Short mmCIF file of C-alpha atoms in Angstrom, two decimals:
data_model
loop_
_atom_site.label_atom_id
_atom_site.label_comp_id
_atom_site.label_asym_id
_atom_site.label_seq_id
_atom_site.Cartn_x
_atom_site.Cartn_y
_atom_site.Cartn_z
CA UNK D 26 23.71 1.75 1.42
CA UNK D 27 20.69 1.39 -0.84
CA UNK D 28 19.18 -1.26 1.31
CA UNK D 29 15.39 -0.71 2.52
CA UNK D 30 12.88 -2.42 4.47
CA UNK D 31 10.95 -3.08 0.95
CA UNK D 32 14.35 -5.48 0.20
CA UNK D 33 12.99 -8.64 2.81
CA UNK D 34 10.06 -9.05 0.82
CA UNK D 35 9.61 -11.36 -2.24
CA UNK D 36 9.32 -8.95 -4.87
CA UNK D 37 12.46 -8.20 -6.77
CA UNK D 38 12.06 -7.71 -10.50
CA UNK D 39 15.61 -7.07 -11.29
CA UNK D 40 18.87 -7.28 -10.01
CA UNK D 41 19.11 -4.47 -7.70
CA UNK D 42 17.65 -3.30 -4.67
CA UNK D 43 14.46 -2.28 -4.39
CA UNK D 44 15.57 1.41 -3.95
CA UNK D 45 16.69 1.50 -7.82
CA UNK D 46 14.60 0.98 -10.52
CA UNK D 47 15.31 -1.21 -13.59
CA UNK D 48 16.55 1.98 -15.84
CA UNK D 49 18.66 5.01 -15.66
CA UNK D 50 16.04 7.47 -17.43
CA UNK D 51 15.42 10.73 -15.26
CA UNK D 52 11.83 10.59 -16.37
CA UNK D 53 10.80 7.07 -14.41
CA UNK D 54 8.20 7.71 -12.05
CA UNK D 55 5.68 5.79 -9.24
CA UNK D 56 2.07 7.30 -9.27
CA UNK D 57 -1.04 7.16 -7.27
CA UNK D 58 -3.83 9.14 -8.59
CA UNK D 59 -7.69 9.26 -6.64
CA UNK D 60 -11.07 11.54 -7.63
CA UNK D 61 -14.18 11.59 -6.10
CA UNK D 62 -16.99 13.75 -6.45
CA UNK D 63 -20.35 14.62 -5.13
CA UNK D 64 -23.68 13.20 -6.80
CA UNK D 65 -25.71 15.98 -5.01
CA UNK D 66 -23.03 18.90 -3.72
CA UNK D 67 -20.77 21.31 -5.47
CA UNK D 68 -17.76 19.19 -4.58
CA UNK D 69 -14.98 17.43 -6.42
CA UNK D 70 -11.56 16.59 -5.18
CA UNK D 71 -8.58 14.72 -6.78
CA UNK D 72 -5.05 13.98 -4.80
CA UNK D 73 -2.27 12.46 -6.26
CA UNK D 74 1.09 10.92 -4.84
CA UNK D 75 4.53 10.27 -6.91
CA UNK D 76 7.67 8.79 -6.75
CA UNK D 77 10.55 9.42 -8.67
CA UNK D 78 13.91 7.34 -7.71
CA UNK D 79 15.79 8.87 -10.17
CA UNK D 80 15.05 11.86 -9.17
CA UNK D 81 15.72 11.19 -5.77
CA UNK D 82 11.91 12.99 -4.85
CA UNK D 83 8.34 12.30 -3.43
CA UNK D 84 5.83 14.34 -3.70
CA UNK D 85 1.58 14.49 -3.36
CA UNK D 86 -0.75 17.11 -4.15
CA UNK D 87 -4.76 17.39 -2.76
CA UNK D 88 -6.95 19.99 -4.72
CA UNK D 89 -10.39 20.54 -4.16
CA UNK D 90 -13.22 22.87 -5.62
CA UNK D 91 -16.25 24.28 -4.06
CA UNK D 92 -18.59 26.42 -6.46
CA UNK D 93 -15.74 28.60 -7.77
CA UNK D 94 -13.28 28.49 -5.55
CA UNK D 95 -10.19 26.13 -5.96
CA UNK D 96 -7.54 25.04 -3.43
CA UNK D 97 -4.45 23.24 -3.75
CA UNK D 98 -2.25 21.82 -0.59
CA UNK D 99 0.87 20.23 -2.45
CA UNK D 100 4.07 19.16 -1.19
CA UNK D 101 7.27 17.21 -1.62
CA UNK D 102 10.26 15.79 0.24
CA UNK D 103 13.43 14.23 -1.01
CA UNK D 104 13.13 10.44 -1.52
CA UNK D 105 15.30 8.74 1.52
CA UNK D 106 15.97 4.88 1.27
CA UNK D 107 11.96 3.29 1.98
CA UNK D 108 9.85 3.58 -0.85
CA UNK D 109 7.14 2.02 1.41
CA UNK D 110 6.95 5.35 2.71
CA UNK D 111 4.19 7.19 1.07
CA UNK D 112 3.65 10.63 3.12
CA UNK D 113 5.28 13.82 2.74
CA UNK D 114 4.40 17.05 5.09
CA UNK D 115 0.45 16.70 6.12
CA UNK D 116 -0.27 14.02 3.00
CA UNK D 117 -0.35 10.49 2.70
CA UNK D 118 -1.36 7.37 1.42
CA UNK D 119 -2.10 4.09 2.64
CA UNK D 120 -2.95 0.24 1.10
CA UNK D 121 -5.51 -1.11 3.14
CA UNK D 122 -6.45 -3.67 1.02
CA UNK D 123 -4.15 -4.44 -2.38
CA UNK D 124 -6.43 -3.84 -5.42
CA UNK D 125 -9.46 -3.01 -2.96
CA UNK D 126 -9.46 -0.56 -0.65
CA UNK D 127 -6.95 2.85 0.45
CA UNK D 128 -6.54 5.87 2.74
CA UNK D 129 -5.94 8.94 1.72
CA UNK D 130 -5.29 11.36 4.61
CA UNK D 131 -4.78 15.41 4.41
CA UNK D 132 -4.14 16.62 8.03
CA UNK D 133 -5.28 19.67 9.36
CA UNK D 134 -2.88 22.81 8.54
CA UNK D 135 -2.90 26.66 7.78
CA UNK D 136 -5.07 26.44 4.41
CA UNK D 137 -8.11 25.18 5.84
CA UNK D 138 -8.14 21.90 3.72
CA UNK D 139 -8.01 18.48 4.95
CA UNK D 140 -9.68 15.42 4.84
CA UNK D 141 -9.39 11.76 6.00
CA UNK D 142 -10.87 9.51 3.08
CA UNK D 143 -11.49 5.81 2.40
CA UNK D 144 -11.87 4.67 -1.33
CA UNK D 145 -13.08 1.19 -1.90
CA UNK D 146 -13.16 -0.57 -5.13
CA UNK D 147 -16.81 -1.17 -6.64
CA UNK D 148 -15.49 -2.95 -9.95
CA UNK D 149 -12.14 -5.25 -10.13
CA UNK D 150 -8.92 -3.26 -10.52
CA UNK D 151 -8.35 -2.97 -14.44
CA UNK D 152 -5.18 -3.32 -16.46
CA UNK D 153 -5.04 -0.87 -19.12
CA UNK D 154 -3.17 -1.25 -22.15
CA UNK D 155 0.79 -0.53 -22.03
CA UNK D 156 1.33 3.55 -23.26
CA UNK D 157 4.18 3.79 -25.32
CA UNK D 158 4.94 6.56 -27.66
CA UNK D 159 8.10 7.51 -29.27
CA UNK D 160 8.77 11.25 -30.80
CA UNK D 161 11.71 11.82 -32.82
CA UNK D 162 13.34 8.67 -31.85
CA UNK D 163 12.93 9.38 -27.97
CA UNK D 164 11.01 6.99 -25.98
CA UNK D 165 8.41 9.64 -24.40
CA UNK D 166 5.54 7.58 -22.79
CA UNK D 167 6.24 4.01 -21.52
CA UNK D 168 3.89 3.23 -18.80
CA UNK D 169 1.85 0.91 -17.31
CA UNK D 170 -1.81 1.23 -15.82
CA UNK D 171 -4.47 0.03 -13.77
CA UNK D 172 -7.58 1.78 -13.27
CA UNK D 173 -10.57 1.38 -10.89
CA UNK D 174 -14.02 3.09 -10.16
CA UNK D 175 -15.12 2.90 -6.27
CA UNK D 176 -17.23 4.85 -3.51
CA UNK D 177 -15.69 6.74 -0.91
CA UNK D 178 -16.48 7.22 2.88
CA UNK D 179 -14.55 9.75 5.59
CA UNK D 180 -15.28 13.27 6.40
CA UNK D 181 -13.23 16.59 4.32
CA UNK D 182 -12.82 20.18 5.69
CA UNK D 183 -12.68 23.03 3.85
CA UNK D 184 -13.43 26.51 3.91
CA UNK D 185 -14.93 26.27 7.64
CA UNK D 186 -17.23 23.45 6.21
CA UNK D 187 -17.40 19.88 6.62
CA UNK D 188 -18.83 17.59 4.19
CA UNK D 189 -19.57 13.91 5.64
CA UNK D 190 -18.50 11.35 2.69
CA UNK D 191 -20.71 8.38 2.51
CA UNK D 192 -20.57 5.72 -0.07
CA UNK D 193 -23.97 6.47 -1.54
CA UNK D 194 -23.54 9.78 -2.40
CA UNK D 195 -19.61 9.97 -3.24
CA UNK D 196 -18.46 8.19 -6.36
CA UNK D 197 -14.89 8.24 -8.34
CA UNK D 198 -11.93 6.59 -9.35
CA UNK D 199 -8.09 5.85 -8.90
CA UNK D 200 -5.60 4.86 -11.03
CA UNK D 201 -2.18 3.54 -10.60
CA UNK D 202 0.54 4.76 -12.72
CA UNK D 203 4.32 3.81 -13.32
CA UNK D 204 7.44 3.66 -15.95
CA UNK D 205 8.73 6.68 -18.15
CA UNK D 206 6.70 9.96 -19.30
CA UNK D 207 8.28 13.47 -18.75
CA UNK D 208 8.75 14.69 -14.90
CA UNK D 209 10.80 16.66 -12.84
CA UNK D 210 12.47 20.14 -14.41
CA UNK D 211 12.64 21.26 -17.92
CA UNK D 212 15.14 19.44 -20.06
CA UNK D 213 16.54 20.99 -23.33
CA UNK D 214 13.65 20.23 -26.08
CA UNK D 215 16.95 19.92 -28.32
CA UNK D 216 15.80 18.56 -32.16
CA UNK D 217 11.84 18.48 -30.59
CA UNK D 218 11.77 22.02 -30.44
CA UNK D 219 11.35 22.17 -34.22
CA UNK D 220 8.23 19.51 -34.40
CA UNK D 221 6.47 20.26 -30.88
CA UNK D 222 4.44 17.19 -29.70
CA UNK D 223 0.45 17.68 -30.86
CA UNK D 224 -2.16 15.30 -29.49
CA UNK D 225 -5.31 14.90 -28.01
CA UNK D 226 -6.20 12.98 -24.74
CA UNK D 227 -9.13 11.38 -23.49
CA UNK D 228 -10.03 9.64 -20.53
CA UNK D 229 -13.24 7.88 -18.71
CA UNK D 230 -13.74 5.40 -15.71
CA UNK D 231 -17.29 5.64 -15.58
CA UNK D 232 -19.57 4.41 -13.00
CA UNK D 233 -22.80 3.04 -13.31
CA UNK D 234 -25.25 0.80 -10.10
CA UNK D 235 -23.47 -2.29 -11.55
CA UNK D 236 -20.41 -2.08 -13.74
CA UNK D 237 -17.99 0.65 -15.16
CA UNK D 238 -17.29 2.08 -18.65
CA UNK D 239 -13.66 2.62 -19.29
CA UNK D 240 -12.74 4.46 -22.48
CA UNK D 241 -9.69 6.48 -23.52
CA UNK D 242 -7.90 7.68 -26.71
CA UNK D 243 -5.32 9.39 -27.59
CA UNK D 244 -4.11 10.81 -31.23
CA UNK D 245 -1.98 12.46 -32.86
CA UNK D 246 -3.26 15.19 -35.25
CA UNK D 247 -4.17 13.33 -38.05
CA UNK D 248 -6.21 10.98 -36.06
CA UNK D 249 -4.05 8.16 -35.64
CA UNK D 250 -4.28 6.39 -32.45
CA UNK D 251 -1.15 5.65 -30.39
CA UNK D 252 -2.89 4.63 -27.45
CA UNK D 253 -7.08 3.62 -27.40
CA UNK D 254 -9.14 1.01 -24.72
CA UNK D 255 -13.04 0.52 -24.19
CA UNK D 256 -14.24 -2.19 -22.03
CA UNK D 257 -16.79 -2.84 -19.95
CA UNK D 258 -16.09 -4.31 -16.24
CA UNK D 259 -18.92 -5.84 -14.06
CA UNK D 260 -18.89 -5.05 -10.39
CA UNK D 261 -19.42 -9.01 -10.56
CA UNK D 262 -15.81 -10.06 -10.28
CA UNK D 263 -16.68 -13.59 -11.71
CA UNK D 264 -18.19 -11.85 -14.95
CA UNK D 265 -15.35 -11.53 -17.53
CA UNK D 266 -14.50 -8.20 -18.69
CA UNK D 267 -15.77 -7.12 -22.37
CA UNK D 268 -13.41 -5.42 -24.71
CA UNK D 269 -15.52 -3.15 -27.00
CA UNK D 270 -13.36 -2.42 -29.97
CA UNK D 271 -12.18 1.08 -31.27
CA UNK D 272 -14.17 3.41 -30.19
CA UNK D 273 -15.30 6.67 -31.97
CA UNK D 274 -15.93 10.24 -29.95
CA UNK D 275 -17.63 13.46 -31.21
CA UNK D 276 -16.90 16.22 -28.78
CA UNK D 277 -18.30 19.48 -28.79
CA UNK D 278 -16.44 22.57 -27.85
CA UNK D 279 -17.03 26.06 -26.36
CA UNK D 280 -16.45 28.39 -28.87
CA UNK D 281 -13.55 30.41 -29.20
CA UNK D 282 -12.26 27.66 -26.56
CA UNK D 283 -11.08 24.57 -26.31
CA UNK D 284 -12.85 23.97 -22.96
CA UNK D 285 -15.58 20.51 -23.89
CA UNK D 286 -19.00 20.58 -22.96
CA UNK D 287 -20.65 17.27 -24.21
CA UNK D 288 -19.97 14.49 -26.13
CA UNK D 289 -20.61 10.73 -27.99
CA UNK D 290 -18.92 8.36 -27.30
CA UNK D 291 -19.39 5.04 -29.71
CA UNK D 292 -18.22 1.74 -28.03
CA UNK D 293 -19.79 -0.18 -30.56
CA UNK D 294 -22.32 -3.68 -29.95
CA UNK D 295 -22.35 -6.19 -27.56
CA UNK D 296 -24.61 -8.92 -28.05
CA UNK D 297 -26.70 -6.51 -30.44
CA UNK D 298 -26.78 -3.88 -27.87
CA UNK D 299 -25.28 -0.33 -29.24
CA UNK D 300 -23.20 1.12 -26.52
CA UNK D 301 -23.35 4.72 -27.52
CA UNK D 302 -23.10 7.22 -24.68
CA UNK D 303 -23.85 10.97 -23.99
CA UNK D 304 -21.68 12.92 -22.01
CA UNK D 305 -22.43 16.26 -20.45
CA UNK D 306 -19.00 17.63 -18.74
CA UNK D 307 -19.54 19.54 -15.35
CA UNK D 308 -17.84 21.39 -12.60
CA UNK D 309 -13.94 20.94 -13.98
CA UNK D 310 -10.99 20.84 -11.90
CA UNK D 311 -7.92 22.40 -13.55
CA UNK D 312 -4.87 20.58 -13.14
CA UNK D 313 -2.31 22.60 -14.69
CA UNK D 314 -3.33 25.47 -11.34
CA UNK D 315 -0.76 24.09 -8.60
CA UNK D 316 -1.18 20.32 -8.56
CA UNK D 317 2.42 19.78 -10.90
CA UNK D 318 0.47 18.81 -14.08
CA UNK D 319 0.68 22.54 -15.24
CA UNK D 320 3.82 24.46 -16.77
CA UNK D 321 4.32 26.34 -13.07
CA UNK D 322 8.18 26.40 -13.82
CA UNK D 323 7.89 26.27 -9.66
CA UNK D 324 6.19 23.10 -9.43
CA UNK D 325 5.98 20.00 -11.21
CA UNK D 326 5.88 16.46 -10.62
CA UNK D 327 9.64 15.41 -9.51
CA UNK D 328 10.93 18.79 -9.14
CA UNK D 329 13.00 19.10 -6.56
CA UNK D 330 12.22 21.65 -4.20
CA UNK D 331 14.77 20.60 -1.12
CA UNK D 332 14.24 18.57 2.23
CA UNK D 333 10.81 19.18 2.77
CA UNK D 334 8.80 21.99 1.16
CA UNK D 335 5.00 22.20 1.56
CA UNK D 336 2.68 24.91 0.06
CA UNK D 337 -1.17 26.08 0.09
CA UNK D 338 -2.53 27.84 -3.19
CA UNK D 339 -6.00 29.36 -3.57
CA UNK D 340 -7.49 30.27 -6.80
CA UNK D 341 -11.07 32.44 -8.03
CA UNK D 342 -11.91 30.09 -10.87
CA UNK D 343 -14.28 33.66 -11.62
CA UNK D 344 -11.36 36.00 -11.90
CA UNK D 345 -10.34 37.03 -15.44
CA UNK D 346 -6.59 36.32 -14.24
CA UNK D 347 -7.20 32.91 -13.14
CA UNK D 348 -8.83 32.37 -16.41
CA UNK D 349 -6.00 32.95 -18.32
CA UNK D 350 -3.97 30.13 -16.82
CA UNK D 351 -6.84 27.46 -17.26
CA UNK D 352 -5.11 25.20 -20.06
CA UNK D 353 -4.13 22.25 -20.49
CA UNK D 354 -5.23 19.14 -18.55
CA UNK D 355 -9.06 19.06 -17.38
CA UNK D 356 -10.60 16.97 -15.13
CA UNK D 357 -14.38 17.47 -15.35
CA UNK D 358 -17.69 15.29 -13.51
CA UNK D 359 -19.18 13.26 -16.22
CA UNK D 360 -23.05 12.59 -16.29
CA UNK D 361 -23.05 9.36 -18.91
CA UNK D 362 -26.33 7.55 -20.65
CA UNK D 363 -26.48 4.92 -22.62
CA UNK D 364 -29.90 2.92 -22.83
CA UNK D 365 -32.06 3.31 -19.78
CA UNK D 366 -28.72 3.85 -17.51
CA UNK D 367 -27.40 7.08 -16.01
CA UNK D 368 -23.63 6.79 -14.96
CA UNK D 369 -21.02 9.21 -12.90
CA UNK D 370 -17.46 9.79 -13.26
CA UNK D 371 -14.13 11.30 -14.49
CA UNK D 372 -13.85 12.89 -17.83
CA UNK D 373 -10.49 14.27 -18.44
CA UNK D 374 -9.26 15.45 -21.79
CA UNK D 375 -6.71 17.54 -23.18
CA UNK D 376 -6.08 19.36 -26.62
CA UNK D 377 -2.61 20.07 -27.44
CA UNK D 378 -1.68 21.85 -31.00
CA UNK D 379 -3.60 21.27 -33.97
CA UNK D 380 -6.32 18.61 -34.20
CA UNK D 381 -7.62 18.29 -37.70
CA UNK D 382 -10.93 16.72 -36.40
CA UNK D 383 -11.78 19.67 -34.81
CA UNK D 384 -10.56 22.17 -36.48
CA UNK D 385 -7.75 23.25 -34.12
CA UNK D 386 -5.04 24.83 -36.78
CA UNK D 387 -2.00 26.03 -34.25
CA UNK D 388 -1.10 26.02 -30.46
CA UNK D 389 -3.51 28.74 -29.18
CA UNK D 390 -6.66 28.95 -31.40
CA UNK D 391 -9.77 28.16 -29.60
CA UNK D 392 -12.96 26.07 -31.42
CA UNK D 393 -14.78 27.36 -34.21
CA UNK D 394 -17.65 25.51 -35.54
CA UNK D 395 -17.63 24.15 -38.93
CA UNK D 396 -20.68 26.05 -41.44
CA UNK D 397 -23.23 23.52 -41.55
#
């Protein structure tokens, strides 16, 4: 029987129970996705939560780092019947308030990491363009998004410390996630393995005292945009939101990397204002170490790892060994000005394969500046 408790509710979009999704592809998935950081400590954290009902998994991840020291509690379950159920091992996740306000809870366990967290939205929940992208014929990204910046409140443990979260001083974001993009284990590349997939991501929901910035493109090498959004949202829900146009980013690399340390980001004018913002990227959290956004071939999001499995990972961001396995997806603090404002939040970005803006020629080569 496919039947759940989600069925007696109102809120059927196809002709199946709520257990099943409205396509066969493997790749569908569910996602919750929450960051907050510190204004005045060494501190960031992101968790995330996923469903995948083709898959027939759930699982949730919590990272946090402190100075140079990362840890990761992650763990997943197989799916069961109630996708109103949204906790696997010592992790979970819970709607307070729809669009508003959520708990996100990491019990206490043998990694010395937990936390018991309350986000509540500062801006109106945004709806971010659909995400569709098609390689070789294959539908690769279909998704749907909303995005939100908030404060958070609640106490976290780590490391024999405890760090009391209070609105004032902790800032971030969530986002909400769902539809088709690659998850679960490796399938066969097949007539892709002769054209890999080059692109560049990137990603803001940046806070400022009384709206957010909200900015993300991503391209393919030549430039082209499959994907790109700027607005600005007022904390003011009865203030409309402002679309901003295309907007245009100069980031600056390490060199010999491809690790970014500032940027510009043009939104254009509003009203004769010039939105152009400075970035300086801080204290990064590394996805691709343990959360299921890396290539671990033991752990990604939707692999299925049995009844129940639950892990603790701990990583010296300072050891030459770690460093070798910090690609891919980055997750950094953001300090953003534009005018007489100063704004926090996420910057996340990602470089895969050649880039001609940059200068990225191949899969591996780091950043070389251009002779001036």
């Amino acid at each position: 029987m496919s039947l759940s408790p989600l069925d007696d509710y109102p809120v059927h979009q196809v002709a199946h129970p709520m257990r099943r999704v409205g396509t066969g592809d493997r790749n569908f998935y569910d996602r919750y996705y929450f960051n907050l950081h510190a204004l005045d400590e060494d501190v960031s954290l992101i968790a995330g939560f996923g469903t995948y009902p083709n898959l027939g998994t759930f699982d949730a991840f919590a990272t946090i780092v402190v100075g140079d020291e990362q840890t990761v509690v992650r763990a997943s379950r197989e799916l069961g019947m109630d996708r109103m159920d949204t906790s696997v091992g010592p992790l979970r996740v819970e709607v307070l308030e729809g669009l508003k306000k959520l708990r996100v809870v990491l019990e206490p366990n043998e990694w010395d990491f937990s936390f018991d967290l309350t986000f509540t939205g500062t801006v109106p929940a945004h709806e971010e363009p659909r995400h569709f992208w098609r390689q070789r014929e294959r539908v690769v990204f279909d998704t749907c998004r909303l995005a939100q910046t908030g404060r958070w409140e609640g106490t976290i443990d780590v490391g024999g410390r405890r760090f009391e979260v209070e609105p004032q001083r902790w800032w971030g974001c969530r986002d909400r996630s769902w539809g088709v993009r690659p998850v679960g284990e490796p399938e066969p590349p097949g007539i892709l393995a002769s054209q890999p997939v080059s692109m560049l991501w990137n990603y803001a929901q940046i806070q400022f005292d009384d709206h957010a910035l909200i900015y993300m493109a991503h391209e393919n090498r030549d430039g082209s945009r499959v994907l790109e959004e700027s607005v600005r949202v007022w904390n003011d829900p009865g203030r409309p939101v402002e679309h901003l146009g295309s907007p245009r980013h100069e980031l600056t690399f390490t060199p010999g990397t491809r690790t970014c340390e500032r940027a510009v980001i043009d939104f254009g004018e509003v009203d004769g204002e010039p939105i152009v913002v400075q970035v300086e990227a801080s204290r990064p959290i590394h996805l691709a170490l343990g959360t299921g956004y890396g290539r671990d071939p033991e752990w990604m999001h939707g692999m299925y790892q049995g009844p129940l499995k639950v892990q603790g990972l701990h990583f010296d961001l300072a050891d030459p060994e770690t460093k070798k396995q910090l690609t891919g997806i980055v997750d950094m603090v953001g300090v953003y000005r534009y005018g007489d404002r100063t704004g926090y939040g996420l910057w996340e970005y990602m470089v895969v394969g050649p880039h001609d803006q940059y200068g990225f020629q191949d899969w591996t080569d780091g950043y070389r500046p251009r002779p001036s």
